[in-house]
């Protein structure tokens, strides 16, 4: 598991808090700006629609319907009867209708939105058109036309047609506003006004003050009647075909561009007036995102610096305690924390020092009890083997000197000290006749001797404070080259305490009396044997430490 310091946690917490706060505030600012920009476009769209709808379309509708209403109820029209001697009227005006015709021509000239004003007769399908359209076909019968039939079905109500192609040669797309003429309940004909479809486009172009808005006039089938867009196919496919009848404003995104769509219904045949505006503020918002990012980055860096230097000063007492704690963990129980403040850290340091004092007292008492116990076990060894008397003590002294030379931690020293005293305790399980035999041991007897590390290990391994010591004595006859016993361990598999014990044991064996040897080796012979054993039987580094002790006469036992 990765260790994370308190200092790092404080820095991370401060940075995270500032970073998330800035991100949140930046996001809110961004969203508010985007929302405000969208609201402005929505408002402009709605103003645009209202401007076109209220100011002109409703006025146009009112004017056209007023004209139709006026003439459909005019006594001159209601009372007019075409003489039977007059041929069917299509592309001319008879004399008896010229007075009305002159008024109509003047009306079409003053009201530019009217293309034609006409009266179609029910009697023979004649049509009186002002101004006269000479391109009208002579067989034209108004009664067969959709606008005429639709008007009659309205039974006296005004009728608006869908756009259609002019019957003459003008090629114009027209829309008719018409109303039936009755006399005493009898249908006399239909008064109609034609409006060119281009008039609607002119209205949109002339009255659209927000030039970036695309305005569309669509019928109930969402077919475009008039518009000011340069890309009608794009808007028709992506927006207009999907619009419902109700008045609403919504946002759509196409190819990462946002569009505001607003529409409102008209009173003509469920038509709709639609405004579609590309937001166009993406670049500004991207720039705002960059600014927000830079602000967040800058404040985060400042917060890192503040947190780093602030926490460094704040946590200095804690860092000192951590260093001291590590020293205690290495076995140095004599170290103490220096109290320099009266805050919580100062109180913690005092408590820590008091705890170490109590631990030292307990450790001293425990060690005395341990030593008494181990001495008792050691006495049992000496009772069965004459040569071991004093051997364990000497091995312990040599090991202590080596431990000091090698700077072995305090905890390992204590465990090795116990192991030195008890390293031959397993010989209790070996017959005295074998231990004290003067003659050369048989192979069977030697194999029996080699069992003493395992026997000793099994004897003390369950004792809690001797658990590690049992591991040391189990390995003290292993060799660096793997030819030792009981498990043929090699260099890195052997504990350093066992290597020290092996060197001390070998030295004492060569420098003291043995029942199987008549004389003690000289210092020169011991040194030679030790050198020869380096890297084979004994650890070379530890042998060098022992040789240095010998050269400095530090092994006086």
mmCIF file of C-alpha atoms in Angstrom, residues 116-418:
data_model
loop_
_atom_site.group_PDB
_atom_site.id
_atom_site.type_symbol
_atom_site.label_atom_id
_atom_site.label_comp_id
_atom_site.label_asym_id
_atom_site.label_seq_id
_atom_site.Cartn_x
_atom_site.Cartn_y
_atom_site.Cartn_z
ATOM 1 C CA UNK A 116 -55.736 40.563 -58.224
ATOM 2 C CA UNK A 117 -59.212 41.342 -56.954
ATOM 3 C CA UNK A 118 -62.035 39.457 -58.642
ATOM 4 C CA UNK A 119 -65.622 38.308 -58.601
ATOM 5 C CA UNK A 120 -66.511 34.813 -59.832
ATOM 6 C CA UNK A 121 -70.134 34.126 -60.795
ATOM 7 C CA UNK A 122 -72.023 31.049 -59.809
ATOM 8 C CA UNK A 123 -74.278 31.335 -62.867
ATOM 9 C CA UNK A 124 -71.717 30.497 -65.574
ATOM 10 C CA UNK A 125 -68.257 30.502 -63.961
ATOM 11 C CA UNK A 126 -67.333 33.922 -65.333
ATOM 12 C CA UNK A 127 -64.643 35.838 -63.464
ATOM 13 C CA UNK A 128 -64.216 39.623 -63.354
ATOM 14 C CA UNK A 129 -60.505 40.252 -62.644
ATOM 15 C CA UNK A 130 -58.912 43.571 -61.785
ATOM 16 C CA UNK A 131 -56.569 44.270 -63.328
ATOM 17 C CA UNK A 132 -57.479 42.157 -66.336
ATOM 18 C CA UNK A 133 -55.231 39.163 -66.951
ATOM 19 C CA UNK A 134 -55.177 38.671 -70.703
ATOM 20 C CA UNK A 135 -53.379 35.343 -70.327
ATOM 21 C CA UNK A 136 -56.379 33.673 -68.669
ATOM 22 C CA UNK A 137 -57.615 30.697 -70.746
ATOM 23 C CA UNK A 138 -60.980 31.356 -72.427
ATOM 24 C CA UNK A 139 -62.437 28.069 -71.156
ATOM 25 C CA UNK A 140 -61.668 29.017 -67.590
ATOM 26 C CA UNK A 141 -64.517 28.124 -65.231
ATOM 27 C CA UNK A 142 -64.121 29.565 -61.753
ATOM 28 C CA UNK A 143 -66.587 27.091 -60.300
ATOM 29 C CA UNK A 144 -64.158 24.216 -60.920
ATOM 30 C CA UNK A 145 -61.318 25.819 -58.997
ATOM 31 C CA UNK A 146 -60.308 24.666 -55.516
ATOM 32 C CA UNK A 147 -60.439 28.179 -54.110
ATOM 33 C CA UNK A 148 -64.022 28.622 -55.321
ATOM 34 C CA UNK A 149 -65.237 25.260 -54.059
ATOM 35 C CA UNK A 150 -63.477 25.688 -50.744
ATOM 36 C CA UNK A 151 -65.071 29.106 -50.265
ATOM 37 C CA UNK A 152 -68.550 27.776 -51.009
ATOM 38 C CA UNK A 153 -68.057 25.023 -48.434
ATOM 39 C CA UNK A 154 -67.268 27.678 -45.822
ATOM 40 C CA UNK A 155 -70.886 28.875 -46.155
ATOM 41 C CA UNK A 156 -70.236 32.579 -45.730
ATOM 42 C CA UNK A 157 -66.957 32.427 -43.793
ATOM 43 C CA UNK A 158 -63.675 33.758 -45.135
ATOM 44 C CA UNK A 159 -61.534 31.078 -46.767
ATOM 45 C CA UNK A 160 -57.733 31.074 -47.111
ATOM 46 C CA UNK A 161 -56.324 28.685 -49.685
ATOM 47 C CA UNK A 162 -52.988 26.952 -49.673
ATOM 48 C CA UNK A 163 -50.533 28.363 -52.246
ATOM 49 C CA UNK A 164 -51.199 27.302 -55.864
ATOM 50 C CA UNK A 165 -49.964 28.024 -59.397
ATOM 51 C CA UNK A 166 -51.758 30.828 -61.283
ATOM 52 C CA UNK A 167 -54.121 29.571 -64.015
ATOM 53 C CA UNK A 168 -52.762 32.217 -66.391
ATOM 54 C CA UNK A 169 -49.347 32.489 -67.909
ATOM 55 C CA UNK A 170 -47.822 34.588 -65.134
ATOM 56 C CA UNK A 171 -46.241 31.539 -63.465
ATOM 57 C CA UNK A 172 -46.902 33.164 -60.097
ATOM 58 C CA UNK A 173 -47.580 31.175 -56.930
ATOM 59 C CA UNK A 174 -50.730 32.645 -55.406
ATOM 60 C CA UNK A 175 -52.791 32.447 -52.302
ATOM 61 C CA UNK A 176 -56.451 33.378 -52.362
ATOM 62 C CA UNK A 177 -58.530 35.020 -49.647
ATOM 63 C CA UNK A 178 -62.207 34.669 -50.539
ATOM 64 C CA UNK A 179 -65.799 34.796 -49.338
ATOM 65 C CA UNK A 180 -69.082 33.701 -50.864
ATOM 66 C CA UNK A 181 -71.705 36.274 -52.004
ATOM 67 C CA UNK A 182 -75.336 35.529 -51.171
ATOM 68 C CA UNK A 183 -78.601 37.270 -52.078
ATOM 69 C CA UNK A 184 -81.551 36.235 -50.010
ATOM 70 C CA UNK A 185 -79.720 33.032 -49.139
ATOM 71 C CA UNK A 186 -78.977 32.188 -52.739
ATOM 72 C CA UNK A 187 -75.302 31.823 -53.781
ATOM 73 C CA UNK A 188 -74.406 34.467 -56.362
ATOM 74 C CA UNK A 189 -70.640 33.906 -56.563
ATOM 75 C CA UNK A 190 -67.346 34.429 -54.725
ATOM 76 C CA UNK A 191 -65.288 37.573 -54.061
ATOM 77 C CA UNK A 192 -61.561 36.815 -53.981
ATOM 78 C CA UNK A 193 -58.238 38.541 -53.464
ATOM 79 C CA UNK A 194 -54.997 36.994 -54.738
ATOM 80 C CA UNK A 195 -51.696 37.530 -52.944
ATOM 81 C CA UNK A 196 -48.413 36.563 -54.541
ATOM 82 C CA UNK A 197 -46.352 34.185 -52.411
ATOM 83 C CA UNK A 198 -43.356 36.446 -52.959
ATOM 84 C CA UNK A 199 -45.159 39.060 -50.857
ATOM 85 C CA UNK A 200 -44.624 36.877 -47.780
ATOM 86 C CA UNK A 201 -40.899 36.647 -48.499
ATOM 87 C CA UNK A 202 -40.767 40.436 -48.912
ATOM 88 C CA UNK A 203 -42.495 40.857 -45.593
ATOM 89 C CA UNK A 204 -39.962 38.586 -43.880
ATOM 90 C CA UNK A 205 -36.964 40.293 -45.505
ATOM 91 C CA UNK A 206 -38.227 43.831 -44.943
ATOM 92 C CA UNK A 207 -39.312 43.387 -41.341
ATOM 93 C CA UNK A 208 -36.567 41.081 -40.047
ATOM 94 C CA UNK A 209 -34.289 43.388 -38.072
ATOM 95 C CA UNK A 210 -32.182 40.524 -36.604
ATOM 96 C CA UNK A 211 -30.385 39.605 -39.797
ATOM 97 C CA UNK A 212 -28.846 36.469 -38.303
ATOM 98 C CA UNK A 213 -32.290 34.946 -37.711
ATOM 99 C CA UNK A 214 -33.684 32.553 -40.312
ATOM 100 C CA UNK A 215 -37.423 33.187 -40.638
ATOM 101 C CA UNK A 216 -39.772 30.625 -42.178
ATOM 102 C CA UNK A 217 -43.475 30.708 -42.934
ATOM 103 C CA UNK A 218 -44.778 27.121 -43.091
ATOM 104 C CA UNK A 219 -48.197 25.588 -43.618
ATOM 105 C CA UNK A 220 -49.900 22.951 -41.530
ATOM 106 C CA UNK A 221 -47.903 20.226 -43.331
ATOM 107 C CA UNK A 222 -44.647 21.993 -42.362
ATOM 108 C CA UNK A 223 -44.013 22.935 -45.990
ATOM 109 C CA UNK A 224 -42.095 26.188 -46.368
ATOM 110 C CA UNK A 225 -44.160 28.944 -47.984
ATOM 111 C CA UNK A 226 -41.723 31.829 -47.535
ATOM 112 C CA UNK A 227 -38.311 32.316 -45.943
ATOM 113 C CA UNK A 228 -35.164 34.422 -45.839
ATOM 114 C CA UNK A 229 -32.683 31.552 -45.485
ATOM 115 C CA UNK A 230 -29.822 30.775 -47.857
ATOM 116 C CA UNK A 231 -29.849 27.069 -46.925
ATOM 117 C CA UNK A 232 -33.474 25.997 -46.960
ATOM 118 C CA UNK A 233 -32.681 22.286 -47.256
ATOM 119 C CA UNK A 234 -30.544 22.250 -44.118
ATOM 120 C CA UNK A 235 -33.182 23.978 -41.982
ATOM 121 C CA UNK A 236 -36.061 21.997 -43.458
ATOM 122 C CA UNK A 237 -34.416 18.626 -42.809
ATOM 123 C CA UNK A 238 -33.027 19.322 -39.333
ATOM 124 C CA UNK A 239 -35.673 21.575 -37.804
ATOM 125 C CA UNK A 240 -38.858 22.458 -39.696
ATOM 126 C CA UNK A 241 -40.038 18.914 -40.394
ATOM 127 C CA UNK A 242 -39.910 18.165 -36.647
ATOM 128 C CA UNK A 243 -41.763 21.228 -35.352
ATOM 129 C CA UNK A 244 -45.142 20.818 -33.697
ATOM 130 C CA UNK A 245 -48.098 23.142 -33.971
ATOM 131 C CA UNK A 246 -47.886 24.693 -30.525
ATOM 132 C CA UNK A 247 -45.967 27.878 -29.810
ATOM 133 C CA UNK A 248 -42.673 27.084 -28.056
ATOM 134 C CA UNK A 249 -38.937 27.771 -27.947
ATOM 135 C CA UNK A 250 -36.325 25.025 -27.801
ATOM 136 C CA UNK A 251 -32.600 24.402 -28.312
ATOM 137 C CA UNK A 252 -31.131 21.876 -30.724
ATOM 138 C CA UNK A 253 -27.523 20.954 -31.441
ATOM 139 C CA UNK A 254 -26.389 20.046 -34.950
ATOM 140 C CA UNK A 255 -22.729 19.272 -35.661
ATOM 141 C CA UNK A 256 -21.736 20.834 -32.312
ATOM 142 C CA UNK A 257 -23.509 24.085 -33.240
ATOM 143 C CA UNK A 258 -26.468 25.182 -31.147
ATOM 144 C CA UNK A 259 -29.636 26.613 -32.644
ATOM 145 C CA UNK A 260 -32.488 28.421 -30.919
ATOM 146 C CA UNK A 261 -35.846 27.558 -32.508
ATOM 147 C CA UNK A 262 -38.925 29.650 -31.757
ATOM 148 C CA UNK A 263 -42.287 29.548 -33.491
ATOM 149 C CA UNK A 264 -45.768 30.861 -33.187
ATOM 150 C CA UNK A 265 -49.015 29.877 -34.935
ATOM 151 C CA UNK A 266 -50.866 32.185 -37.333
ATOM 152 C CA UNK A 267 -54.604 32.413 -37.860
ATOM 153 C CA UNK A 268 -54.255 31.321 -41.507
ATOM 154 C CA UNK A 269 -54.920 27.601 -41.984
ATOM 155 C CA UNK A 270 -52.807 26.534 -38.990
ATOM 156 C CA UNK A 271 -49.743 28.146 -40.493
ATOM 157 C CA UNK A 272 -46.672 28.805 -38.346
ATOM 158 C CA UNK A 273 -44.042 31.496 -38.293
ATOM 159 C CA UNK A 274 -40.641 30.071 -37.289
ATOM 160 C CA UNK A 275 -37.406 31.794 -36.266
ATOM 161 C CA UNK A 276 -34.200 29.703 -36.177
ATOM 162 C CA UNK A 277 -30.992 31.353 -34.959
ATOM 163 C CA UNK A 278 -27.539 29.843 -34.718
ATOM 164 C CA UNK A 279 -26.179 30.877 -31.358
ATOM 165 C CA UNK A 280 -22.745 31.854 -32.671
ATOM 166 C CA UNK A 281 -21.316 32.367 -29.182
ATOM 167 C CA UNK A 282 -19.413 29.063 -29.048
ATOM 168 C CA UNK A 283 -16.115 30.854 -29.701
ATOM 169 C CA UNK A 284 -16.805 33.280 -26.841
ATOM 170 C CA UNK A 285 -17.728 30.398 -24.566
ATOM 171 C CA UNK A 286 -14.585 28.496 -25.538
ATOM 172 C CA UNK A 287 -12.555 31.584 -24.660
ATOM 173 C CA UNK A 288 -14.432 31.776 -21.375
ATOM 174 C CA UNK A 289 -13.622 28.106 -20.720
ATOM 175 C CA UNK A 290 -9.936 28.842 -21.298
ATOM 176 C CA UNK A 291 -10.079 31.812 -18.913
ATOM 177 C CA UNK A 292 -11.829 29.708 -16.283
ATOM 178 C CA UNK A 293 -9.226 26.964 -16.738
ATOM 179 C CA UNK A 294 -6.360 29.442 -16.357
ATOM 180 C CA UNK A 295 -7.958 30.944 -13.252
ATOM 181 C CA UNK A 296 -8.461 27.477 -11.755
ATOM 182 C CA UNK A 297 -4.902 26.483 -12.653
ATOM 183 C CA UNK A 298 -3.438 29.687 -11.221
ATOM 184 C CA UNK A 299 -5.345 29.520 -7.960
ATOM 185 C CA UNK A 300 -4.560 25.812 -7.661
ATOM 186 C CA UNK A 301 -0.832 26.489 -8.035
ATOM 187 C CA UNK A 302 -1.034 29.262 -5.458
ATOM 188 C CA UNK A 303 -2.916 26.943 -3.128
ATOM 189 C CA UNK A 304 -0.233 24.274 -3.604
ATOM 190 C CA UNK A 305 2.484 26.766 -2.630
ATOM 191 C CA UNK A 306 0.466 28.029 0.326
ATOM 192 C CA UNK A 307 -0.361 24.522 1.479
ATOM 193 C CA UNK A 308 3.228 23.339 1.014
ATOM 194 C CA UNK A 309 4.882 26.067 3.059
ATOM 195 C CA UNK A 310 2.046 26.311 5.554
ATOM 196 C CA UNK A 311 1.902 22.584 6.221
ATOM 197 C CA UNK A 312 5.693 22.381 6.373
ATOM 198 C CA UNK A 313 5.744 24.742 9.358
ATOM 199 C CA UNK A 314 2.609 23.254 10.875
ATOM 200 C CA UNK A 315 3.817 19.657 10.676
ATOM 201 C CA UNK A 316 7.425 20.216 11.740
ATOM 202 C CA UNK A 317 6.769 18.955 15.319
ATOM 203 C CA UNK A 318 4.880 15.976 13.922
ATOM 204 C CA UNK A 319 7.748 15.150 11.568
ATOM 205 C CA UNK A 320 10.139 15.183 14.539
ATOM 206 C CA UNK A 321 7.872 12.737 16.336
ATOM 207 C CA UNK A 322 7.758 10.510 13.265
ATOM 208 C CA UNK A 323 11.573 10.415 13.116
ATOM 209 C CA UNK A 324 11.741 9.549 16.804
ATOM 210 C CA UNK A 325 9.079 6.881 16.383
ATOM 211 C CA UNK A 326 11.107 5.270 13.593
ATOM 212 C CA UNK A 327 14.155 5.262 15.864
ATOM 213 C CA UNK A 328 12.106 3.584 18.583
ATOM 214 C CA UNK A 329 10.946 1.059 15.988
ATOM 215 C CA UNK A 330 14.596 0.260 15.283
ATOM 216 C CA UNK A 331 15.064 -0.494 18.975
ATOM 217 C CA UNK A 332 16.412 2.823 20.230
ATOM 218 C CA UNK A 333 14.333 3.354 23.345
ATOM 219 C CA UNK A 334 16.666 6.000 24.797
ATOM 220 C CA UNK A 335 15.765 8.699 22.277
ATOM 221 C CA UNK A 336 13.436 11.506 23.418
ATOM 222 C CA UNK A 337 11.324 14.168 21.755
ATOM 223 C CA UNK A 338 12.292 17.817 22.364
ATOM 224 C CA UNK A 339 9.273 19.807 23.549
ATOM 225 C CA UNK A 340 9.291 23.295 21.964
ATOM 226 C CA UNK A 341 5.642 24.345 21.986
ATOM 227 C CA UNK A 342 2.660 24.479 24.304
ATOM 228 C CA UNK A 343 0.117 23.328 21.719
ATOM 229 C CA UNK A 344 -1.284 19.868 20.984
ATOM 230 C CA UNK A 345 2.025 18.753 19.487
ATOM 231 C CA UNK A 346 3.829 19.767 22.680
ATOM 232 C CA UNK A 347 1.385 17.749 24.781
ATOM 233 C CA UNK A 348 1.806 14.810 22.403
ATOM 234 C CA UNK A 349 5.614 15.004 22.712
ATOM 235 C CA UNK A 350 5.432 14.985 26.539
ATOM 236 C CA UNK A 351 3.070 12.008 26.501
ATOM 237 C CA UNK A 352 5.365 10.226 24.052
ATOM 238 C CA UNK A 353 8.403 10.775 26.274
ATOM 239 C CA UNK A 354 6.525 9.517 29.334
ATOM 240 C CA UNK A 355 5.478 6.449 27.381
ATOM 241 C CA UNK A 356 9.092 5.715 26.427
ATOM 242 C CA UNK A 357 10.149 6.000 30.086
ATOM 243 C CA UNK A 358 7.506 3.469 31.091
ATOM 244 C CA UNK A 359 8.457 1.179 28.213
ATOM 245 C CA UNK A 360 12.115 1.291 29.244
ATOM 246 C CA UNK A 361 11.189 0.282 32.776
ATOM 247 C CA UNK A 362 8.992 -2.537 31.561
ATOM 248 C CA UNK A 363 11.629 -3.685 29.066
ATOM 249 C CA UNK A 364 14.301 -3.755 31.762
ATOM 250 C CA UNK A 365 12.058 -5.814 34.033
ATOM 251 C CA UNK A 366 11.122 -8.117 31.171
ATOM 252 C CA UNK A 367 14.724 -8.612 30.105
ATOM 253 C CA UNK A 368 15.714 -9.617 33.623
ATOM 254 C CA UNK A 369 12.937 -12.210 33.655
ATOM 255 C CA UNK A 370 13.952 -13.436 30.205
ATOM 256 C CA UNK A 371 17.593 -13.759 31.195
ATOM 257 C CA UNK A 372 16.696 -15.689 34.349
ATOM 258 C CA UNK A 373 14.590 -18.059 32.273
ATOM 259 C CA UNK A 374 17.267 -18.539 29.634
ATOM 260 C CA UNK A 375 19.972 -19.060 32.277
ATOM 261 C CA UNK A 376 17.863 -21.785 33.788
ATOM 262 C CA UNK A 377 17.667 -23.515 30.425
ATOM 263 C CA UNK A 378 21.390 -23.029 29.866
ATOM 264 C CA UNK A 379 22.170 -24.778 33.157
ATOM 265 C CA UNK A 380 20.391 -27.821 31.808
ATOM 266 C CA UNK A 381 22.811 -27.901 28.856
ATOM 267 C CA UNK A 382 25.940 -27.767 31.028
ATOM 268 C CA UNK A 383 24.641 -30.633 33.117
ATOM 269 C CA UNK A 384 24.889 -33.042 30.155
ATOM 270 C CA UNK A 385 28.059 -31.882 28.327
ATOM 271 C CA UNK A 386 31.275 -31.015 30.146
ATOM 272 C CA UNK A 387 32.738 -28.974 27.296
ATOM 273 C CA UNK A 388 29.739 -26.646 27.035
ATOM 274 C CA UNK A 389 30.441 -25.197 30.453
ATOM 275 C CA UNK A 390 31.452 -21.629 29.732
ATOM 276 C CA UNK A 391 31.124 -22.138 25.962
ATOM 277 C CA UNK A 392 27.695 -20.476 25.718
ATOM 278 C CA UNK A 393 28.865 -17.492 27.747
ATOM 279 C CA UNK A 394 31.993 -17.075 25.600
ATOM 280 C CA UNK A 395 29.993 -17.353 22.383
ATOM 281 C CA UNK A 396 27.621 -14.740 23.792
ATOM 282 C CA UNK A 397 30.488 -12.340 24.543
ATOM 283 C CA UNK A 398 32.034 -12.770 21.080
ATOM 284 C CA UNK A 399 28.623 -12.280 19.445
ATOM 285 C CA UNK A 400 28.028 -9.079 21.416
ATOM 286 C CA UNK A 401 31.314 -7.654 20.183
ATOM 287 C CA UNK A 402 30.457 -8.617 16.610
ATOM 288 C CA UNK A 403 26.957 -7.139 16.927
ATOM 289 C CA UNK A 404 28.426 -3.871 18.098
ATOM 290 C CA UNK A 405 30.996 -3.912 15.312
ATOM 291 C CA UNK A 406 28.279 -4.554 12.728
ATOM 292 C CA UNK A 407 25.812 -2.020 14.247
ATOM 293 C CA UNK A 408 23.097 -4.605 14.663
ATOM 294 C CA UNK A 409 19.779 -3.076 15.916
ATOM 295 C CA UNK A 410 18.971 -3.435 19.616
ATOM 296 C CA UNK A 411 16.061 -5.824 19.073
ATOM 297 C CA UNK A 412 18.196 -8.234 17.029
ATOM 298 C CA UNK A 413 20.931 -8.052 19.658
ATOM 299 C CA UNK A 414 18.559 -9.223 22.380
ATOM 300 C CA UNK A 415 17.311 -12.146 20.297
ATOM 301 C CA UNK A 416 20.881 -13.165 19.373
ATOM 302 C CA UNK A 417 21.959 -12.976 23.017
ATOM 303 C CA UNK A 418 19.259 -15.496 23.950
#
